[in-house]
Coordinates of C-alpha atoms and ligand atoms in Angstrom, one line a residue:
X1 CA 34.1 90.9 -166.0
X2 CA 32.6 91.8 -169.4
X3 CA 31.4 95.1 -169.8
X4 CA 29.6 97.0 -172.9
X5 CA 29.8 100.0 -174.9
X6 CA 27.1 102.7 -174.3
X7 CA 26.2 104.7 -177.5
X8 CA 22.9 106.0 -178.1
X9 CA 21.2 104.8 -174.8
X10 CA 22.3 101.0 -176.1
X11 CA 24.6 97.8 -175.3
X12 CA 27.4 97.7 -178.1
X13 CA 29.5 94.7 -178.2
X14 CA 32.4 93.9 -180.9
X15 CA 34.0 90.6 -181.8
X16 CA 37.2 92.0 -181.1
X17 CA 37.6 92.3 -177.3
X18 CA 40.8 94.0 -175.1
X19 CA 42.1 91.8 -172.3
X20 CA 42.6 94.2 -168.9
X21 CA 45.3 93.1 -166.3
X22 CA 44.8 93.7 -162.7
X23 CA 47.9 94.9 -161.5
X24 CA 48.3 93.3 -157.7
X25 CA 47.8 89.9 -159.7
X26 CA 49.3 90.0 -163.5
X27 CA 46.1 87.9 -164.2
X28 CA 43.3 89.2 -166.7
X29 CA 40.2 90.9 -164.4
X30 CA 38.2 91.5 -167.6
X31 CA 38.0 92.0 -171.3
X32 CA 36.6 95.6 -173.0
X33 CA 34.8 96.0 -176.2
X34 CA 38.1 97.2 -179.2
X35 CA 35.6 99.4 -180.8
X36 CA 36.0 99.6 -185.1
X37 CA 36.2 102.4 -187.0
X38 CA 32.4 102.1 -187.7
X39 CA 31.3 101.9 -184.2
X40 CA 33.3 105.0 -183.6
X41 CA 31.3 106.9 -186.5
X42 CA 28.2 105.8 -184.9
X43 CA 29.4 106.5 -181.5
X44 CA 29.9 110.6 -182.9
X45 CA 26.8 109.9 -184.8
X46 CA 24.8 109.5 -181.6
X47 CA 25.8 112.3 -179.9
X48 CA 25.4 114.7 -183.0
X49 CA 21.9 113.2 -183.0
X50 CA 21.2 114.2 -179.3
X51 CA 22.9 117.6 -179.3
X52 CA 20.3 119.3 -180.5
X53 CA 17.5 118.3 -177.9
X54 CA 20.2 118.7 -175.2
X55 CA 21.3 122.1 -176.2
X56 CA 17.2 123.2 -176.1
X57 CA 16.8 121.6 -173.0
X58 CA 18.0 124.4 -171.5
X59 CA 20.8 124.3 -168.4
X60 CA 18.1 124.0 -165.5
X61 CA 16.5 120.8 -166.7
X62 CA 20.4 119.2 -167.7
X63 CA 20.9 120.1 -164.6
X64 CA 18.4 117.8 -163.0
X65 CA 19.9 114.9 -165.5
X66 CA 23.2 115.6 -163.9
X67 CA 22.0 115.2 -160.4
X68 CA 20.1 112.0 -161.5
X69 CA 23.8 110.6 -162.2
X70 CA 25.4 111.9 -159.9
X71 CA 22.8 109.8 -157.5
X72 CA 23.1 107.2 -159.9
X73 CA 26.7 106.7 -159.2
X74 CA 26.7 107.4 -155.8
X75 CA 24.3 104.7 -155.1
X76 CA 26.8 102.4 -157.2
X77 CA 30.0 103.2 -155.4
X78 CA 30.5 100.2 -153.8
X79 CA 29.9 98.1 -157.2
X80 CA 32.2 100.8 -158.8
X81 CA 35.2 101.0 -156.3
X82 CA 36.2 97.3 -156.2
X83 CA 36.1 97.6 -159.7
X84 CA 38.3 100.6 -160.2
X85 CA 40.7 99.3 -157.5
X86 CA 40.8 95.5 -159.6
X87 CA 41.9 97.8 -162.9
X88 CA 43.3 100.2 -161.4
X89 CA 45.7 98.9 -158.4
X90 CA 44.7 101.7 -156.1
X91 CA 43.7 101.3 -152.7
X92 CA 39.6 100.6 -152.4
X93 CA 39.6 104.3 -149.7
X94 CA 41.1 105.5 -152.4
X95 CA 39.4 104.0 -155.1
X96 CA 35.9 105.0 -153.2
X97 CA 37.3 108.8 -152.9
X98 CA 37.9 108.5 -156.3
X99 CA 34.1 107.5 -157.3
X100 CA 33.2 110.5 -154.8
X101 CA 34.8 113.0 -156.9
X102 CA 33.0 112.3 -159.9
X103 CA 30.2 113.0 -157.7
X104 CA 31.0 116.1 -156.5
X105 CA 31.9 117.7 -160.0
X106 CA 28.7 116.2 -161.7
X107 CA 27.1 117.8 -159.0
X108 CA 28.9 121.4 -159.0
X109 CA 28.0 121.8 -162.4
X110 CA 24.7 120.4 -162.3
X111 CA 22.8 124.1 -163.9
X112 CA 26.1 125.9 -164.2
X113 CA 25.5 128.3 -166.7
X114 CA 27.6 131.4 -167.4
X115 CA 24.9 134.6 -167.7
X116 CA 24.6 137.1 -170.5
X117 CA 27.0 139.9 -170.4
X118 CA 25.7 143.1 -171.4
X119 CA 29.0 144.8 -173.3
X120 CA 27.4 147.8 -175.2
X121 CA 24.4 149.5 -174.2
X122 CA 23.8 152.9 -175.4
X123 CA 22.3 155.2 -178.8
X124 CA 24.4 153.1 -181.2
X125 CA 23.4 149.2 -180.1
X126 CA 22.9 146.9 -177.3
X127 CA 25.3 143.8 -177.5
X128 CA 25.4 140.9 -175.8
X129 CA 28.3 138.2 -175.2
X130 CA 26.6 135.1 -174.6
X131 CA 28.2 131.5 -174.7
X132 CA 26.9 128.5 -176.8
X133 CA 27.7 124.7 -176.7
X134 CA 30.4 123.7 -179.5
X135 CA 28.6 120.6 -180.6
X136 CA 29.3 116.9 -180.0
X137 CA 33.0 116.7 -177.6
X138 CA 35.4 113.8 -177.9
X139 CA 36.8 113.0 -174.5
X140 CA 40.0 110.6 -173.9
X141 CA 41.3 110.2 -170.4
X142 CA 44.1 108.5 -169.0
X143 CA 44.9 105.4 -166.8
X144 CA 45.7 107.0 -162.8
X145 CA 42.6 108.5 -162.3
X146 CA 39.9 107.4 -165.0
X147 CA 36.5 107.9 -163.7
X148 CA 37.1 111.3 -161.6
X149 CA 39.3 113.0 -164.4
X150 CA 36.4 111.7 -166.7
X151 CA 33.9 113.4 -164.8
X152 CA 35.9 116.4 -164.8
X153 CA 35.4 116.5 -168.7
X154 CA 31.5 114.9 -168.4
X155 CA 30.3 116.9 -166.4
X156 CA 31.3 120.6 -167.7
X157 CA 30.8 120.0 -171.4
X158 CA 27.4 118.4 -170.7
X159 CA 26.1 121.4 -168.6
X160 CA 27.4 123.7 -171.1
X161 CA 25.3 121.8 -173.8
X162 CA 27.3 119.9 -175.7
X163 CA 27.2 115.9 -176.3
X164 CA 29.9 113.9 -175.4
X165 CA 31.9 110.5 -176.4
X166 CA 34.5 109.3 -174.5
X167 CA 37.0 107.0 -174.4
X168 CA 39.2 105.8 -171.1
X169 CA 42.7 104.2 -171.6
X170 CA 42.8 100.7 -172.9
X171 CA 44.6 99.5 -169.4
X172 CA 41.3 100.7 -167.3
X173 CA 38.6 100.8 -169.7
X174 CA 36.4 99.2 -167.1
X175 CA 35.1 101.3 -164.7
X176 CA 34.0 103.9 -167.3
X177 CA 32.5 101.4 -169.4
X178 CA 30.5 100.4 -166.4
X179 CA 29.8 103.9 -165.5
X180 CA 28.1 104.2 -169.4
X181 CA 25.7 101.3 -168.3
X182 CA 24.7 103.0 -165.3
X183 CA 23.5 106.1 -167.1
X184 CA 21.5 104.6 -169.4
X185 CA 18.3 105.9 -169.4
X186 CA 19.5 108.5 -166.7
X187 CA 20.9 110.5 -169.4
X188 CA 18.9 110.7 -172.9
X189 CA 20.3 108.6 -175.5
X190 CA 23.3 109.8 -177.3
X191 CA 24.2 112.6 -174.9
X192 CA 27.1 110.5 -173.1
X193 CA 28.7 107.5 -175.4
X194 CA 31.2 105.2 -173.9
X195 CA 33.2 103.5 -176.1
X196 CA 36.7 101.6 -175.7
X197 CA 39.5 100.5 -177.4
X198 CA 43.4 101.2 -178.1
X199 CA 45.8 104.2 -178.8
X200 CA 44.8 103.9 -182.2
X201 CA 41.3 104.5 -181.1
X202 CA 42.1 108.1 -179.7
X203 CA 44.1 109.0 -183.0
X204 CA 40.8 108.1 -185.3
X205 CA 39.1 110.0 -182.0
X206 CA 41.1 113.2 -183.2
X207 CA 41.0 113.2 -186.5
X208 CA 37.5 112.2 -187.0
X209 CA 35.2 115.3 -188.7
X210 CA 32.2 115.1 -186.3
X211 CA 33.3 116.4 -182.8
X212 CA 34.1 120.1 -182.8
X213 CA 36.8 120.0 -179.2
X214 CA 38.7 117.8 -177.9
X215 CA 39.0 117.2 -174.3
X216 CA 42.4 115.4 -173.0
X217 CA 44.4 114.3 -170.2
X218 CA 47.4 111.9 -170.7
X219 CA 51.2 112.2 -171.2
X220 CA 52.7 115.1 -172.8
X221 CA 54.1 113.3 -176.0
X222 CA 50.2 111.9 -176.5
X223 CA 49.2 115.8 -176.4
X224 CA 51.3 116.9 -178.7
X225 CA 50.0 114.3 -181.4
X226 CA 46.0 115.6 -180.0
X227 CA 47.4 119.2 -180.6
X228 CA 48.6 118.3 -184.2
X229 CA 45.9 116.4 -185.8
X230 CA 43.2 118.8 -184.0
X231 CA 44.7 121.4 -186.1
X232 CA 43.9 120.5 -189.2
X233 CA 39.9 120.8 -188.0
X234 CA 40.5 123.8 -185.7
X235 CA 39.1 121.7 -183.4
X236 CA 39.3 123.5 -180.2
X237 CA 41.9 121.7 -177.0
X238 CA 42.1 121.2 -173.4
X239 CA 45.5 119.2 -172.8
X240 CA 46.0 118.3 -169.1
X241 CA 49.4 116.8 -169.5
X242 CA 52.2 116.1 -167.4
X243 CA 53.8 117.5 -164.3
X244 CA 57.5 116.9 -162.4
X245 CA 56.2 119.2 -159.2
X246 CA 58.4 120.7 -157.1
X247 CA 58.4 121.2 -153.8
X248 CA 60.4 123.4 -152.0
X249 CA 61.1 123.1 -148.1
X250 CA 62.2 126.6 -146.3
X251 CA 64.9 126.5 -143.8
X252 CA 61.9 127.6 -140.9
X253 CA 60.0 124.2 -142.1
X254 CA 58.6 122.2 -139.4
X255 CA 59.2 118.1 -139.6
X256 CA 57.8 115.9 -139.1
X257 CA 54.9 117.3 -139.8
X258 CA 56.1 118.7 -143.6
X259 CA 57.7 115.3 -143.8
X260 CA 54.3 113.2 -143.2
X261 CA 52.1 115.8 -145.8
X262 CA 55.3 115.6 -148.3
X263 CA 55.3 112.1 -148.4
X264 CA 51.2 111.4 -149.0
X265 CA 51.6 114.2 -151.5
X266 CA 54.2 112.4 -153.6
X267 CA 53.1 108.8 -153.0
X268 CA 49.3 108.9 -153.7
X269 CA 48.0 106.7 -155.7
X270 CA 51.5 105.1 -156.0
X271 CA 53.2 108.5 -157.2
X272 CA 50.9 108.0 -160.2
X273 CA 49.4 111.7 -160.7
X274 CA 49.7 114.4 -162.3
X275 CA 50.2 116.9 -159.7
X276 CA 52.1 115.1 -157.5
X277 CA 55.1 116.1 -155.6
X278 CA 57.4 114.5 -158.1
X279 CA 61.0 116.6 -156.7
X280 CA 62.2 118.1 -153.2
X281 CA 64.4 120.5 -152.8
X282 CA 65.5 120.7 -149.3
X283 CA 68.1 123.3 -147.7
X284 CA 71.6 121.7 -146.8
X285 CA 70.7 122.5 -143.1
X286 CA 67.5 120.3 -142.8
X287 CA 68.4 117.5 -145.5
X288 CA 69.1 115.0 -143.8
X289 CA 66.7 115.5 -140.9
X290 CA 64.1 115.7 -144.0
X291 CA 65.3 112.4 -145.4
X292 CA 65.4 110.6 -142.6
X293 CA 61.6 111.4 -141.7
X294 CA 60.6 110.8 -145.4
X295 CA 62.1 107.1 -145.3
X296 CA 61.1 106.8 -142.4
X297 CA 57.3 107.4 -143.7
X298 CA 58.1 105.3 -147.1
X299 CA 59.5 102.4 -145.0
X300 CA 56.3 102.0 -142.8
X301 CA 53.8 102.6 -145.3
X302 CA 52.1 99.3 -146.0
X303 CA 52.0 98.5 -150.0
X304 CA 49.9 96.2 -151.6
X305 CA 46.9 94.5 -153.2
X306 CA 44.4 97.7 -152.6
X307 CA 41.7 95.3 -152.2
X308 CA 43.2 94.7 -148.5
X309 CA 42.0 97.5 -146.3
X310 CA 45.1 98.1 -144.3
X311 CA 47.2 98.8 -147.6
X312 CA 48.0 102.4 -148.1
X313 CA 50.0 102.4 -151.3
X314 CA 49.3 99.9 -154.6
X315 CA 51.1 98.5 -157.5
X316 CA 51.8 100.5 -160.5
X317 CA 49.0 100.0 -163.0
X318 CA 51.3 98.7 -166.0
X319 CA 54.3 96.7 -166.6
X320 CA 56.0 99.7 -169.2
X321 CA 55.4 102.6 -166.3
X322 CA 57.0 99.5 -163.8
X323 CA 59.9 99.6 -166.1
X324 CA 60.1 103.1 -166.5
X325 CA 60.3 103.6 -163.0
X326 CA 62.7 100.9 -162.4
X327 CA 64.9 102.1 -165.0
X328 CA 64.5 105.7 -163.6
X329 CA 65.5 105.1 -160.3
X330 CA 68.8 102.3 -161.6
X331 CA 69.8 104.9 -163.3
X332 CA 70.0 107.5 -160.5
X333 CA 71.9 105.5 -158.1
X334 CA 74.5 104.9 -161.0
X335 CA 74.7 108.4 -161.0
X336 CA 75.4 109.0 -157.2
X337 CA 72.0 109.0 -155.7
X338 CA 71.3 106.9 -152.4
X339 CA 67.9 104.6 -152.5
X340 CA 67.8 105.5 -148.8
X341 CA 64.2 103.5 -148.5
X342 CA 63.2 101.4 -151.7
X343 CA 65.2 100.9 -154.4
X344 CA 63.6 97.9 -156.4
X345 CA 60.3 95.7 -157.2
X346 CA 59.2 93.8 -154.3
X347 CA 59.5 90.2 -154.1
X348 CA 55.6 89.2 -155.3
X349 CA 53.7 89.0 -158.4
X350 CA 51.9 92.3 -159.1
X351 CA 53.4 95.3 -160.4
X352 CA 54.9 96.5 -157.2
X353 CA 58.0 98.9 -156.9
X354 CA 58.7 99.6 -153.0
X355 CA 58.5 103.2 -152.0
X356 CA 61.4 104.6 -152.6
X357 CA 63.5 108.3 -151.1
X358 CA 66.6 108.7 -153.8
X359 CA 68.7 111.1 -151.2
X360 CA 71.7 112.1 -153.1
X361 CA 69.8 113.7 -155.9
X362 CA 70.6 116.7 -158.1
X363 CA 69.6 118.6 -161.3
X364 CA 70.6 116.8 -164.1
X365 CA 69.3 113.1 -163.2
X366 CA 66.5 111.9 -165.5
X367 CA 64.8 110.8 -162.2
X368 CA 64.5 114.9 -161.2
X369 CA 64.0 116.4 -164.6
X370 CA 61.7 113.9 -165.8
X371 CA 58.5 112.7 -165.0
X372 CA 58.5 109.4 -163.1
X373 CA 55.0 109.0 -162.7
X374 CA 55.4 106.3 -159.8
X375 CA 56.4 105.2 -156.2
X376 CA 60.3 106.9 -156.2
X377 CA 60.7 110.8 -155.0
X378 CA 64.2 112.3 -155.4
X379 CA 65.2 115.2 -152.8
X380 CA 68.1 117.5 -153.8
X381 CA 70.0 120.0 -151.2
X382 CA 70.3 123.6 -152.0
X383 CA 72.1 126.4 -150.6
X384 CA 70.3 129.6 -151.9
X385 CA 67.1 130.2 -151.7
X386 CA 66.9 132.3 -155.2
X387 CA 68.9 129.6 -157.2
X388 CA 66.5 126.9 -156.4
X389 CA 63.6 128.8 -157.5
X390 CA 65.4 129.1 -161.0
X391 CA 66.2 125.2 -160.7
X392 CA 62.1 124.3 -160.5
X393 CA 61.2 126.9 -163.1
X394 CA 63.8 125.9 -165.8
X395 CA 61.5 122.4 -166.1
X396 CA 60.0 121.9 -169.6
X397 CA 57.0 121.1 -166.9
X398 CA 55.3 123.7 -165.2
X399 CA 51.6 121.7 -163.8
X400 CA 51.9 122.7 -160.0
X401 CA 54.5 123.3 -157.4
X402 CA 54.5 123.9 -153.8
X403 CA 56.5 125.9 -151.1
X404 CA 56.8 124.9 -147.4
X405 CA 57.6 126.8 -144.2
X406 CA 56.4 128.2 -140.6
X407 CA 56.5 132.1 -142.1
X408 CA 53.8 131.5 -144.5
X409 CA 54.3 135.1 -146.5
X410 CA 57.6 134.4 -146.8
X411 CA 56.3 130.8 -148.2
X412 CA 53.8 132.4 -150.4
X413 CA 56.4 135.0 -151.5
X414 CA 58.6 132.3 -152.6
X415 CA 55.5 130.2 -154.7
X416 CA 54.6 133.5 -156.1
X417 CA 57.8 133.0 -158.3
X418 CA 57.4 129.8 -159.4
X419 CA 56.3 129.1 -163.1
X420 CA 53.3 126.7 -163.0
X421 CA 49.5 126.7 -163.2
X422 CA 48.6 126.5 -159.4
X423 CA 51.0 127.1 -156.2
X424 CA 50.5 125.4 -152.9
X425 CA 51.7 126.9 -149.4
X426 CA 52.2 124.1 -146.7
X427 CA 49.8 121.8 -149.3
X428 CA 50.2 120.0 -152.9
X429 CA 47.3 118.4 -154.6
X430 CA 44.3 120.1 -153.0
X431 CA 41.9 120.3 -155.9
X432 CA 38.4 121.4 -155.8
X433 CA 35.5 121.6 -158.7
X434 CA 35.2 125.8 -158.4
X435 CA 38.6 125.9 -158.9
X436 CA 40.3 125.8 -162.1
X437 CA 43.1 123.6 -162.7
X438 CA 45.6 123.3 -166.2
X439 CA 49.5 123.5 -166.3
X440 CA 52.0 126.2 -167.9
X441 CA 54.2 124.3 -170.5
X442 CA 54.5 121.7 -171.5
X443 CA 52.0 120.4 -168.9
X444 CA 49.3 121.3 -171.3
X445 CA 46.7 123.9 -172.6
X446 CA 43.5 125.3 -171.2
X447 CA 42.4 124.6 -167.9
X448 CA 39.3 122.6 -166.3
X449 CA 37.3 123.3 -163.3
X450 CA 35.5 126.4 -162.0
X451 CA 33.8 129.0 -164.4
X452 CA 37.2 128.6 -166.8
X453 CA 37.0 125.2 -167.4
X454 CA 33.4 125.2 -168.2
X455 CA 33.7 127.9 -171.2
X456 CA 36.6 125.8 -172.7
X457 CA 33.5 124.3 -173.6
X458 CA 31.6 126.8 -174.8
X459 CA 32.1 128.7 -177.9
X460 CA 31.9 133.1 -177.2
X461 CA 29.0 134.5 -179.0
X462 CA 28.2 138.4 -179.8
X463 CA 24.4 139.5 -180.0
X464 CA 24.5 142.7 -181.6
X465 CA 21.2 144.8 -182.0
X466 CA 21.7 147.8 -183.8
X467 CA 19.1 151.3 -181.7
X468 CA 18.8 153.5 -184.8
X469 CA 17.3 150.1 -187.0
X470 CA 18.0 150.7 -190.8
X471 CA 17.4 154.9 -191.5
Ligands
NAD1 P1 48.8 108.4 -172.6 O1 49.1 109.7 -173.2 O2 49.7 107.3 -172.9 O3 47.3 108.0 -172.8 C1 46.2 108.8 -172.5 C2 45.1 108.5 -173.4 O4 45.4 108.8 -174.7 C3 44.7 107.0 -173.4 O5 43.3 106.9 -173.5 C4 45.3 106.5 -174.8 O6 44.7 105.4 -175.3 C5 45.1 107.8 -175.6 N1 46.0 107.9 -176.8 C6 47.2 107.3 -177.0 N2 47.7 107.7 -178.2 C7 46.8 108.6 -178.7 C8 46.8 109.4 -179.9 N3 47.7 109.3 -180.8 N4 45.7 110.2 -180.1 C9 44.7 110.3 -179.2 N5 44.7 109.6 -178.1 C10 45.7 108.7 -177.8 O7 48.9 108.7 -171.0 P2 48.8 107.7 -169.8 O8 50.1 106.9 -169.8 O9 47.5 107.0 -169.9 O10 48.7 108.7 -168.5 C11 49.7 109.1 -167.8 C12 50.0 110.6 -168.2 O11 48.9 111.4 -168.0 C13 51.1 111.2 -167.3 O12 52.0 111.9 -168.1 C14 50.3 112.2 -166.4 O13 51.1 113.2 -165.9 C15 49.2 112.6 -167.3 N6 48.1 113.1 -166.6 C16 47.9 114.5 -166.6 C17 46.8 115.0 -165.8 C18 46.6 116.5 -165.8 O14 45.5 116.9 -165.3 N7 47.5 117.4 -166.2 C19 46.0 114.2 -165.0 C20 46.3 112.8 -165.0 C21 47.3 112.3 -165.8

């Protein structure tokens, strides 16, 4: 599979190309453009050019060019899953939900527009707040979830006016790249650029003079460098950065039915998202009623190549988050944790780490207070109810969290307390476009989704009109 760059409506090759692994197989699935330096200035170059027109165009008629891609890629979906699920690793349902979302959230904000706010009307003036586009916006996404976490960038800073380039992560550069050929001619030239290439790519990304925000999701030590070189421009952020979500289980929980939603919540996608449950904390008097229905969940879960339909969870999408994980979960049994389902790699080629319940856990393992980011979920006992709710809040982290239990006021009560940018009762990971989504923390700054995420793209503008004119 060989796929081009998109900037400025047109094809963009390079002689330099990046080999992309598919991670059920080890083997190379396809080769991406490793856009230079110059490309990159033409790529900002192109959207500059078209920002203007787009801007004037006016939020109805952009909307109409969103809804064409939206169709666009709705009509590709089939094309576009088995792709995504050869780069990616995930599971084709998955993969095809995936593809959906983009959908949706070109579609939400297909004619968004936030309205004029009166703020002063009397003798003295009338004012206005009104909020313009910021100019062209440099988008860089990550490898879990590239096409709907681009869309969540696309399609807000495009309805809001603004141009856009974007570049996906150098493991699953595909799918996007493919998604720039679609909307050619869908999309006037220059308003959405695709280009690809590696980490190095992003830096120049952030440190180039043309775009005026950029828009990011990717790990927490990537987001501080996007936080640090934006400075110097007073470019404006969004960092969606990592998460270690906790979820806490009341005493009155029900299993297996908390179990079952506990487990899909921290093994989607192979653990490999930002929001997922990434720590339990159970009370003493359920543990081990709670860990026996998680492995058993984990030890009938079928893993493996996502392009067979019966498979529920896939590899992890690298070899260095395969390590990662692998080291994560060593490390925790050498401290006293149990692998009471999992434990290692499974016995294949492919990047596969069987689903794995660390009982046994506690506070102080790098397993619980970092993020693992794949197939391994650590559950810790507690005794009082107020401790633990100190214990999830003193993470450096603070994306999501979640509380379950029968008495859902008490369980709301309880997530009321807890120290993160969204709180689930008897849920984790339910995400929708009205609603905005960004962590506390050091799980990043700014939000996306909903009227909130759409003015991070905007730029607040006062229209002031003085009654008593110049005598
Ligand atoms: P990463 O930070 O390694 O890479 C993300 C992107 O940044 C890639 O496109 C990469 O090429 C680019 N990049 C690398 N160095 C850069 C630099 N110096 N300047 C600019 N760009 C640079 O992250 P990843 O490993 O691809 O993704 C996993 C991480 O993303 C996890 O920590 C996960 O929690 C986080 N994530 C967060 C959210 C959220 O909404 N909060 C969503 C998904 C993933």
């Amino acid at each position: 599979m060989r796929v081009t760059m998109t900037i400025g409506g047109q094809a963009v090759d390079t002689p330099a190309h990046l080999d992309v692994t598919d991670p059920a197989t080890e083997r190379v699935c396809g080769q991406a453009p490793d856009c230079s330096a110059e490309q990159l200035d033409a790529a900002f170059a192109a959207a500059a050019t078209a920002f203007p027109a787009w801007h004037r165009l006016g939020s109805a008629e952009r909307g109409i060019c969103l809804t064409a891609a939206a169709g666009t890629l709705e009509q590709a979906t089939d094309e576009l899953t088995l792709l995504l699920t050869t780069e990616q690793g995930k599971p084709l349902a998955q993969a095809r939900a995936e593809i959906g979302t983009a959908v949706r959230w070109l579609r939400h904000f297909a004619g968004y527009e936030a309205p004029p706010e009166v703020i002063q009307d009397d003798d003295e003036a009338h004012a206005v707040a009104v909020r313009r586009p910021l100019g062209v916006v440099g988008a860089i996404t990550p490898w879990n979830y590239p096409i709907s976490l681009a869309a969540w960038k696309i399609a807000p800073a495009l309805a809001a006016g603004n141009t856009v380039v974007v570049k996906p992560s150098p493991y699953t550069p595909l799918t996007t790249l493919r998604v720039g050929e679609l909307l050619r001619g869908v999309l006037p030239d220059g308003v959405l650029n695709v280009i690809s290439g590696g980490d190095a790519l992003g830096a120049l990304m952030t440190r180039h003079p043309v775009p005026r925000k950029i828009t990011f999701t990717g790990s927490t030590a990537t987001g501080r460098k996007v936080f640090a070189a934006a400075a110097d421009d007073l470019k404006r952020v969004t960092l969606e950065l990592g998460g270690n979500d906790p979820a806490i289980v009341l005493d009155d929980a029900d299993l297996p039915g908390t179990a079952r939603k506990l487990f899909l919540t921290a093994f989607a996608n192979s653990g490999q998202v930002c929001a997922a449950v990434k720590r339990v904390y159970a009370p003493r008097r359920l543990y081990s009623d709670l860990v026996d229905a998680l492995v058993h969940e984990a030890s009938t879960a079928t893993m493996g190549d996502g392009r067979d339909p019966d498979v529920l969870l896939g590899p992890i999408n690298n070899r260095p988050q395969l390590e990662r994980v692998a080291d994560l979960v060593a490390d925790a049994v050498r401290r006293g944790a149990v692998a009471a389902a999992g434990g290692s790699r499974l016995d294949r080629a492919g990047y596969f780490f069987a689903p794995t319940v660390l009982a046994g856990a506690s506070d102080g393992m790098p397993i619980v207070d970092e993020e693992q980011f794949g197939p391994a979920l650590p559950v810790v006992a507690y005794d009082d109810l107020d401790e633990v709710v100190q214990q999830a809040n003193t993470s450096h982290y603070g994306l999501a969290g979640s509380v379950w239990g029968d008495d859902v006021e008490r369980a709301a009560e309880v997530a009321s307390k807890l120290d993160c940018g969204t709180t689930w009762v008897n849920s984790h990971l339910a995400l929708a476009p009205a609603r905005p989504f960004g962590g506390a923390k050091w799980s990043g700054v700014g939000s996306e989704g909903g009227r909130w995420g759409y003015e991070e793209f905007t730029q607040l503008k006062v229209e002031y009109l003085a009654r008593s004119g110049v005598r």
